[in-house]
């Protein structure tokens, strides 16, 4: 019987009591272990891992709730405990007594340990070194101070983005919203009615923002919304108190200082120490290679768009807020379909059942609704994962946008698979998206991008759920190199392009008919529409991130000037000078992607290469390949390097050709 998180009983007092208790118990155990005379796995590592796992669960719950239903009380709690947690972990990383214990286990007991246990010991020793265990005492104090500051700054950055996004809303009349599809208008109307406002309420949350940028013929409104969106969390925002500008320089300076303390030249070198890629130069070379191959395609994309806007509306100078609008119009013109027409075929319940069906074919899994699991919001649905007739994990889905919820989409762990004290704890995943809410009796309709997002996050969830590793620190996605962790998610996305699969996930909202072959052929023809522009955009972010963490000098250089320089070097689309994209680039300033944003492209090479083997395969052969993928990659956690897993599946090292093929770049 799994003990699910009692979301229906959790309040601030519950969280506070739990954290205080966990911190005290953990500290007591560490003190006991320091004095322990026996250096064995059972007496040192096993109790320490079990204790830290329980502490992480309690702290992870606070982070999860902040991302899905933020509140002032949660923030206060987070601010109270963050320094305590950070200090505990920094002290742990510099604990000489524990370091000696682990080193002795490596020297004496290592050969008798299991493969999993050996990997944990190797990771522990590596992490001790990266926590400054070998530094002089005054440098250790410096390292501690840096870690504390970085934790606080990352939290502040994330809060500012969320608050800046939430702080903007305005009422609009039906005339101002000319061209916006009916389902989006219904959403705006419902949001206005909820607050007893006249007309329609629009915000900067994606389900509200994007339809206006894509469909609204009111150029002035598009410009107003674009400006509000790209100046979020900056000095130019309508809520300048949420400005992240000053935090960026501090974060970069502290990361550089930390890296140099540990003997690296820059933060990118430190970041790559645990990744598949070897050096910043190798990664930059890979990114520039892709940029060179994509540049002429992007120029053609832009030239075509400019010519079209001039032809139909006499727009001689294409502005940033015109790009999504004319891109959507040109797509309709070239391929005779609109994203909105396509959306009518993707009601969320149908997409869900088709996705579950695919997962069943690939991995012999069944998702069964479980109404016993307590949830944090009425939007959330919960399922058991069944394999071979028994429960092998559980999953929470929280799929709709709302205030107080972080934008974007992600998968996170609610529980890692582990064998604690001999009892099997099953993996539990959170899948979080920000789709449009159902309005009235109409289900949520997904755009084709939304469908791919759902498949993507489900790929991460399967990596987490299908693990057979029993040690929580290396089970599921834990311990997997950061630039390989997107392989299973990007691999899943590609199934959304398979017509045999699409037939099972589509049913027109009114007629119930599946996506017609004729419409799919148009979608397929449009698959590489503007792929040059899209590729360069991702590469721009990746190169910018790597430069900020390698050649950039936080003491003398300006982060906006650096972005301008990268854009002039590789981009064909240069946004207005007021664009403050970096100020809300939470992936690298508050998430785990610092000097690692390139990993989306790096992992895409792996994912395309693997998917190429599955492309067009069905029936028994599909299940056979799915089982092989599960056995060689998805079940392996962080026990061995991803390159070994990849070679075990493919029989060779990765090649770039499949990525170029699926990107339409020859």
mmCIF file of N, CA and C in Angstrom, residues 190-277:
data_model
loop_
_atom_site.group_PDB
_atom_site.id
_atom_site.type_symbol
_atom_site.label_atom_id
_atom_site.label_comp_id
_atom_site.label_asym_id
_atom_site.label_seq_id
_atom_site.Cartn_x
_atom_site.Cartn_y
_atom_site.Cartn_z
ATOM 1 N N UNK A 190 -14.777 34.200 -19.709
ATOM 2 C CA UNK A 190 -14.915 33.488 -18.426
ATOM 3 C C UNK A 190 -14.011 34.123 -17.365
ATOM 4 N N UNK A 191 -12.794 34.528 -17.771
ATOM 5 C CA UNK A 191 -11.859 35.152 -16.817
ATOM 6 C C UNK A 191 -12.407 36.506 -16.348
ATOM 7 N N UNK A 192 -13.039 37.239 -17.265
ATOM 8 C CA UNK A 192 -13.613 38.543 -16.908
ATOM 9 C C UNK A 192 -14.795 38.354 -15.948
ATOM 10 N N UNK A 193 -15.655 37.383 -16.275
ATOM 11 C CA UNK A 193 -16.852 37.142 -15.448
ATOM 12 C C UNK A 193 -16.472 36.705 -14.037
ATOM 13 N N UNK A 194 -15.404 35.921 -13.957
ATOM 14 C CA UNK A 194 -14.917 35.438 -12.659
ATOM 15 C C UNK A 194 -14.594 36.618 -11.729
ATOM 16 N N UNK A 195 -14.153 37.718 -12.333
ATOM 17 C CA UNK A 195 -13.798 38.901 -11.532
ATOM 18 C C UNK A 195 -14.836 40.016 -11.660
ATOM 19 N N UNK A 196 -16.005 39.621 -12.217
ATOM 20 C CA UNK A 196 -17.113 40.567 -12.405
ATOM 21 C C UNK A 196 -16.680 41.814 -13.185
ATOM 22 N N UNK A 197 -15.928 41.571 -14.263
ATOM 23 C CA UNK A 197 -15.479 42.667 -15.126
ATOM 24 C C UNK A 197 -16.309 42.680 -16.395
ATOM 25 N N UNK A 198 -16.373 43.841 -17.023
ATOM 26 C CA UNK A 198 -17.029 43.959 -18.330
ATOM 27 C C UNK A 198 -16.098 43.398 -19.398
ATOM 28 N N UNK A 199 -16.659 42.962 -20.511
ATOM 29 C CA UNK A 199 -15.854 42.581 -21.676
ATOM 30 C C UNK A 199 -15.012 41.333 -21.474
ATOM 31 N N UNK A 200 -13.730 41.423 -21.859
ATOM 32 C CA UNK A 200 -12.847 40.254 -21.923
ATOM 33 C C UNK A 200 -11.553 40.554 -21.170
ATOM 34 N N UNK A 201 -11.071 39.592 -20.373
ATOM 35 C CA UNK A 201 -9.831 39.802 -19.625
ATOM 36 C C UNK A 201 -8.676 39.075 -20.323
ATOM 37 N N UNK A 202 -7.580 39.805 -20.585
ATOM 38 C CA UNK A 202 -6.409 39.155 -21.186
ATOM 39 C C UNK A 202 -5.204 39.316 -20.252
ATOM 40 N N UNK A 203 -4.356 38.291 -20.253
ATOM 41 C CA UNK A 203 -3.179 38.279 -19.372
ATOM 42 C C UNK A 203 -1.953 37.855 -20.182
ATOM 43 N N UNK A 204 -0.828 37.729 -19.496
ATOM 44 C CA UNK A 204 0.412 37.299 -20.163
ATOM 45 C C UNK A 204 0.653 35.792 -20.024
ATOM 46 N N UNK A 205 -0.302 35.066 -19.448
ATOM 47 C CA UNK A 205 -0.171 33.605 -19.409
ATOM 48 C C UNK A 205 -0.370 33.067 -20.832
ATOM 49 N N UNK A 206 0.378 32.033 -21.190
ATOM 50 C CA UNK A 206 0.404 31.548 -22.582
ATOM 51 C C UNK A 206 -0.967 31.330 -23.237
ATOM 52 N N UNK A 207 -1.927 30.641 -22.566
ATOM 53 C CA UNK A 207 -3.222 30.416 -23.240
ATOM 54 C C UNK A 207 -3.952 31.711 -23.581
ATOM 55 N N UNK A 208 -3.583 32.812 -22.913
ATOM 56 C CA UNK A 208 -4.194 34.111 -23.198
ATOM 57 C C UNK A 208 -3.349 34.898 -24.204
ATOM 58 N N UNK A 209 -2.046 34.870 -23.992
ATOM 59 C CA UNK A 209 -1.111 35.691 -24.784
ATOM 60 C C UNK A 209 -0.993 35.207 -26.236
ATOM 61 N N UNK A 210 -0.766 33.906 -26.400
ATOM 62 C CA UNK A 210 -0.428 33.383 -27.731
ATOM 63 C C UNK A 210 -1.525 33.563 -28.780
ATOM 64 N N UNK A 211 -2.817 33.277 -28.454
ATOM 65 C CA UNK A 211 -3.857 33.460 -29.488
ATOM 66 C C UNK A 211 -3.919 34.896 -30.026
ATOM 67 N N UNK A 212 -3.629 35.882 -29.172
ATOM 68 C CA UNK A 212 -3.646 37.276 -29.641
ATOM 69 C C UNK A 212 -2.476 37.509 -30.590
ATOM 70 N N UNK A 213 -1.296 37.005 -30.235
ATOM 71 C CA UNK A 213 -0.119 37.190 -31.095
ATOM 72 C C UNK A 213 -0.296 36.486 -32.441
ATOM 73 N N UNK A 214 -1.003 35.356 -32.438
ATOM 74 C CA UNK A 214 -1.143 34.577 -33.676
ATOM 75 C C UNK A 214 -2.326 35.018 -34.550
ATOM 76 N N UNK A 215 -3.414 35.457 -33.920
ATOM 77 C CA UNK A 215 -4.649 35.635 -34.702
ATOM 78 C C UNK A 215 -5.233 37.043 -34.698
ATOM 79 N N UNK A 216 -4.867 37.874 -33.736
ATOM 80 C CA UNK A 216 -5.543 39.165 -33.600
ATOM 81 C C UNK A 216 -5.067 40.141 -34.680
ATOM 82 N N UNK A 217 -6.005 40.667 -35.466
ATOM 83 C CA UNK A 217 -5.624 41.562 -36.566
ATOM 84 C C UNK A 217 -5.309 42.976 -36.056
ATOM 85 N N UNK A 218 -5.577 43.228 -34.766
ATOM 86 C CA UNK A 218 -5.329 44.530 -34.150
ATOM 87 C C UNK A 218 -3.829 44.661 -33.835
ATOM 88 N N UNK A 219 -3.120 45.310 -34.753
ATOM 89 C CA UNK A 219 -1.659 45.392 -34.646
ATOM 90 C C UNK A 219 -1.216 46.140 -33.384
ATOM 91 N N UNK A 220 -1.997 47.129 -33.005
ATOM 92 C CA UNK A 220 -1.671 47.940 -31.832
ATOM 93 C C UNK A 220 -1.736 47.093 -30.547
ATOM 94 N N UNK A 221 -2.780 46.245 -30.450
ATOM 95 C CA UNK A 221 -2.917 45.383 -29.274
ATOM 96 C C UNK A 221 -1.778 44.353 -29.237
ATOM 97 N N UNK A 222 -1.438 43.816 -30.411
ATOM 98 C CA UNK A 222 -0.318 42.845 -30.464
ATOM 99 C C UNK A 222 0.962 43.496 -29.963
ATOM 100 N N UNK A 223 1.203 44.742 -30.400
ATOM 101 C CA UNK A 223 2.421 45.443 -29.981
ATOM 102 C C UNK A 223 2.413 45.678 -28.463
ATOM 103 N N UNK A 224 1.260 46.105 -27.956
ATOM 104 C CA UNK A 224 1.158 46.388 -26.518
ATOM 105 C C UNK A 224 1.442 45.124 -25.690
ATOM 106 N N UNK A 225 0.850 44.022 -26.126
ATOM 107 C CA UNK A 225 1.014 42.764 -25.394
ATOM 108 C C UNK A 225 2.447 42.231 -25.520
ATOM 109 N N UNK A 226 2.990 42.331 -26.742
ATOM 110 C CA UNK A 226 4.379 41.885 -26.975
ATOM 111 C C UNK A 226 5.322 42.635 -26.044
ATOM 112 N N UNK A 227 5.158 43.950 -25.996
ATOM 113 C CA UNK A 227 6.061 44.770 -25.178
ATOM 114 C C UNK A 227 5.943 44.389 -23.699
ATOM 115 N N UNK A 228 4.705 44.174 -23.243
ATOM 116 C CA UNK A 228 4.500 43.781 -21.838
ATOM 117 C C UNK A 228 5.166 42.430 -21.561
ATOM 118 N N UNK A 229 5.069 41.537 -22.546
ATOM 119 C CA UNK A 229 5.609 40.173 -22.353
ATOM 120 C C UNK A 229 7.139 40.169 -22.325
ATOM 121 N N UNK A 230 7.759 40.854 -23.284
ATOM 122 C CA UNK A 230 9.232 40.772 -23.397
ATOM 123 C C UNK A 230 9.965 41.711 -22.436
ATOM 124 N N UNK A 231 9.202 42.540 -21.704
ATOM 125 C CA UNK A 231 9.863 43.382 -20.690
ATOM 126 C C UNK A 231 9.531 42.899 -19.278
ATOM 127 N N UNK A 232 8.903 41.704 -19.172
ATOM 128 C CA UNK A 232 8.596 41.173 -17.834
ATOM 129 C C UNK A 232 9.876 41.095 -16.998
ATOM 130 N N UNK A 233 9.724 41.346 -15.714
ATOM 131 C CA UNK A 233 10.842 41.232 -14.757
ATOM 132 C C UNK A 233 12.040 42.089 -15.168
ATOM 133 N N UNK A 234 11.755 43.245 -15.773
ATOM 134 C CA UNK A 234 12.845 44.159 -16.155
ATOM 135 C C UNK A 234 12.528 45.561 -15.646
ATOM 136 N N UNK A 235 13.498 46.457 -15.829
ATOM 137 C CA UNK A 235 13.305 47.848 -15.397
ATOM 138 C C UNK A 235 12.258 48.551 -16.257
ATOM 139 N N UNK A 236 11.903 47.967 -17.412
ATOM 140 C CA UNK A 236 10.933 48.592 -18.326
ATOM 141 C C UNK A 236 9.512 48.094 -18.099
ATOM 142 N N UNK A 237 9.360 47.138 -17.185
ATOM 143 C CA UNK A 237 8.057 46.521 -16.962
ATOM 144 C C UNK A 237 7.107 47.495 -16.273
ATOM 145 N N UNK A 238 5.802 47.204 -16.408
ATOM 146 C CA UNK A 238 4.808 48.015 -15.687
ATOM 147 C C UNK A 238 4.947 47.792 -14.176
ATOM 148 N N UNK A 239 5.615 46.697 -13.801
ATOM 149 C CA UNK A 239 5.869 46.417 -12.377
ATOM 150 C C UNK A 239 7.378 46.291 -12.199
ATOM 151 N N UNK A 240 8.071 47.426 -12.268
ATOM 152 C CA UNK A 240 9.544 47.430 -12.256
ATOM 153 C C UNK A 240 10.126 46.910 -10.944
ATOM 154 N N UNK A 241 9.287 46.794 -9.903
ATOM 155 C CA UNK A 241 9.807 46.261 -8.623
ATOM 156 C C UNK A 241 10.219 44.791 -8.759
ATOM 157 N N UNK A 242 9.778 44.140 -9.838
ATOM 158 C CA UNK A 242 10.157 42.739 -10.059
ATOM 159 C C UNK A 242 11.346 42.617 -11.024
ATOM 160 N N UNK A 243 12.146 43.662 -11.131
ATOM 161 C CA UNK A 243 13.266 43.694 -12.081
ATOM 162 C C UNK A 243 14.350 42.670 -11.718
ATOM 163 N N UNK A 244 14.672 41.795 -12.666
ATOM 164 C CA UNK A 244 15.726 40.788 -12.454
ATOM 165 C C UNK A 244 17.096 41.261 -12.938
ATOM 166 N N UNK A 245 17.154 42.455 -13.524
ATOM 167 C CA UNK A 245 18.408 42.938 -14.126
ATOM 168 C C UNK A 245 19.596 42.859 -13.182
ATOM 169 N N UNK A 246 19.418 43.372 -11.964
ATOM 170 C CA UNK A 246 20.533 43.379 -11.007
ATOM 171 C C UNK A 246 20.931 41.991 -10.543
ATOM 172 N N UNK A 247 19.957 41.065 -10.515
ATOM 173 C CA UNK A 247 20.240 39.701 -10.032
ATOM 174 C C UNK A 247 21.145 38.942 -11.002
ATOM 175 N N UNK A 248 20.983 39.208 -12.307
ATOM 176 C CA UNK A 248 21.721 38.437 -13.317
ATOM 177 C C UNK A 248 23.227 38.582 -13.131
ATOM 178 N N UNK A 249 23.694 39.837 -12.992
ATOM 179 C CA UNK A 249 25.130 40.070 -12.801
ATOM 180 C C UNK A 249 25.649 39.394 -11.546
ATOM 181 N N UNK A 250 24.863 39.461 -10.457
ATOM 182 C CA UNK A 250 25.274 38.842 -9.188
ATOM 183 C C UNK A 250 25.386 37.325 -9.336
ATOM 184 N N UNK A 251 24.374 36.722 -9.976
ATOM 185 C CA UNK A 251 24.368 35.263 -10.161
ATOM 186 C C UNK A 251 25.593 34.827 -10.964
ATOM 187 N N UNK A 252 25.868 35.524 -12.069
ATOM 188 C CA UNK A 252 26.997 35.149 -12.937
ATOM 189 C C UNK A 252 28.335 35.326 -12.213
ATOM 190 N N UNK A 253 28.448 36.412 -11.441
ATOM 191 C CA UNK A 253 29.705 36.660 -10.715
ATOM 192 C C UNK A 253 29.945 35.585 -9.660
ATOM 193 N N UNK A 254 28.892 35.201 -8.944
ATOM 194 C CA UNK A 254 29.024 34.171 -7.901
ATOM 195 C C UNK A 254 29.346 32.800 -8.500
ATOM 196 N N UNK A 255 28.723 32.498 -9.648
ATOM 197 C CA UNK A 255 29.016 31.208 -10.297
ATOM 198 C C UNK A 255 30.471 31.136 -10.748
ATOM 199 N N UNK A 256 30.969 32.247 -11.285
ATOM 200 C CA UNK A 256 32.370 32.289 -11.729
ATOM 201 C C UNK A 256 33.302 32.104 -10.523
ATOM 202 N N UNK A 257 32.993 32.806 -9.452
ATOM 203 C CA UNK A 257 33.818 32.728 -8.232
ATOM 204 C C UNK A 257 33.840 31.284 -7.699
ATOM 205 N N UNK A 258 32.659 30.654 -7.694
ATOM 206 C CA UNK A 258 32.546 29.265 -7.222
ATOM 207 C C UNK A 258 33.391 28.320 -8.088
ATOM 208 N N UNK A 259 33.269 28.470 -9.407
ATOM 209 C CA UNK A 259 34.018 27.604 -10.330
ATOM 210 C C UNK A 259 35.524 27.759 -10.125
ATOM 211 N N UNK A 260 35.975 29.013 -9.996
ATOM 212 C CA UNK A 260 37.424 29.261 -9.852
ATOM 213 C C UNK A 260 37.937 28.749 -8.504
ATOM 214 N N UNK A 261 37.124 28.831 -7.466
ATOM 215 C CA UNK A 261 37.500 28.260 -6.165
ATOM 216 C C UNK A 261 37.794 26.762 -6.301
ATOM 217 N N UNK A 262 36.971 26.088 -7.146
ATOM 218 C CA UNK A 262 37.103 24.633 -7.309
ATOM 219 C C UNK A 262 38.155 24.248 -8.353
ATOM 220 N N UNK A 263 38.846 25.269 -8.904
ATOM 221 C CA UNK A 263 39.939 24.963 -9.830
ATOM 222 C C UNK A 263 39.562 24.930 -11.298
ATOM 223 N N UNK A 264 38.348 25.397 -11.625
ATOM 224 C CA UNK A 264 37.940 25.478 -13.034
ATOM 225 C C UNK A 264 38.178 26.895 -13.534
ATOM 226 N N UNK A 265 38.356 27.058 -14.834
ATOM 227 C CA UNK A 265 38.559 28.401 -15.403
ATOM 228 C C UNK A 265 37.278 29.229 -15.385
ATOM 229 N N UNK A 266 36.136 28.539 -15.562
ATOM 230 C CA UNK A 266 34.852 29.245 -15.617
ATOM 231 C C UNK A 266 33.730 28.284 -15.229
ATOM 232 N N UNK A 267 32.524 28.836 -15.126
ATOM 233 C CA UNK A 267 31.395 28.019 -14.665
ATOM 234 C C UNK A 267 30.993 26.956 -15.694
ATOM 235 N N UNK A 268 31.187 27.258 -16.973
ATOM 236 C CA UNK A 268 30.831 26.269 -18.010
ATOM 237 C C UNK A 268 31.654 24.999 -17.835
ATOM 238 N N UNK A 269 32.927 25.139 -17.506
ATOM 239 C CA UNK A 269 33.776 23.949 -17.279
ATOM 240 C C UNK A 269 33.262 23.129 -16.093
ATOM 241 N N UNK A 270 32.864 23.833 -15.031
ATOM 242 C CA UNK A 270 32.311 23.147 -13.855
ATOM 243 C C UNK A 270 31.005 22.435 -14.222
ATOM 244 N N UNK A 271 30.149 23.117 -14.955
ATOM 245 C CA UNK A 271 28.859 22.552 -15.356
ATOM 246 C C UNK A 271 29.038 21.291 -16.213
ATOM 247 N N UNK A 272 30.013 21.322 -17.110
ATOM 248 C CA UNK A 272 30.218 20.194 -18.025
ATOM 249 C C UNK A 272 30.916 19.006 -17.360
ATOM 250 N N UNK A 273 31.440 19.221 -16.163
ATOM 251 C CA UNK A 273 32.173 18.164 -15.471
ATOM 252 C C UNK A 273 31.324 16.899 -15.310
ATOM 253 N N UNK A 274 29.996 17.074 -15.126
ATOM 254 C CA UNK A 274 29.084 15.925 -14.932
ATOM 255 C C UNK A 274 28.250 15.606 -16.172
ATOM 256 N N UNK A 275 28.609 16.153 -17.318
ATOM 257 C CA UNK A 275 27.755 15.973 -18.495
ATOM 258 C C UNK A 275 28.424 15.095 -19.551
ATOM 259 N N UNK A 276 27.677 14.770 -20.617
ATOM 260 C CA UNK A 276 28.231 13.953 -21.697
ATOM 261 C C UNK A 276 29.302 14.724 -22.465
ATOM 262 N N UNK A 277 29.021 16.020 -22.725
ATOM 263 C CA UNK A 277 29.974 16.852 -23.481
ATOM 264 C C UNK A 277 31.228 17.081 -22.637
#
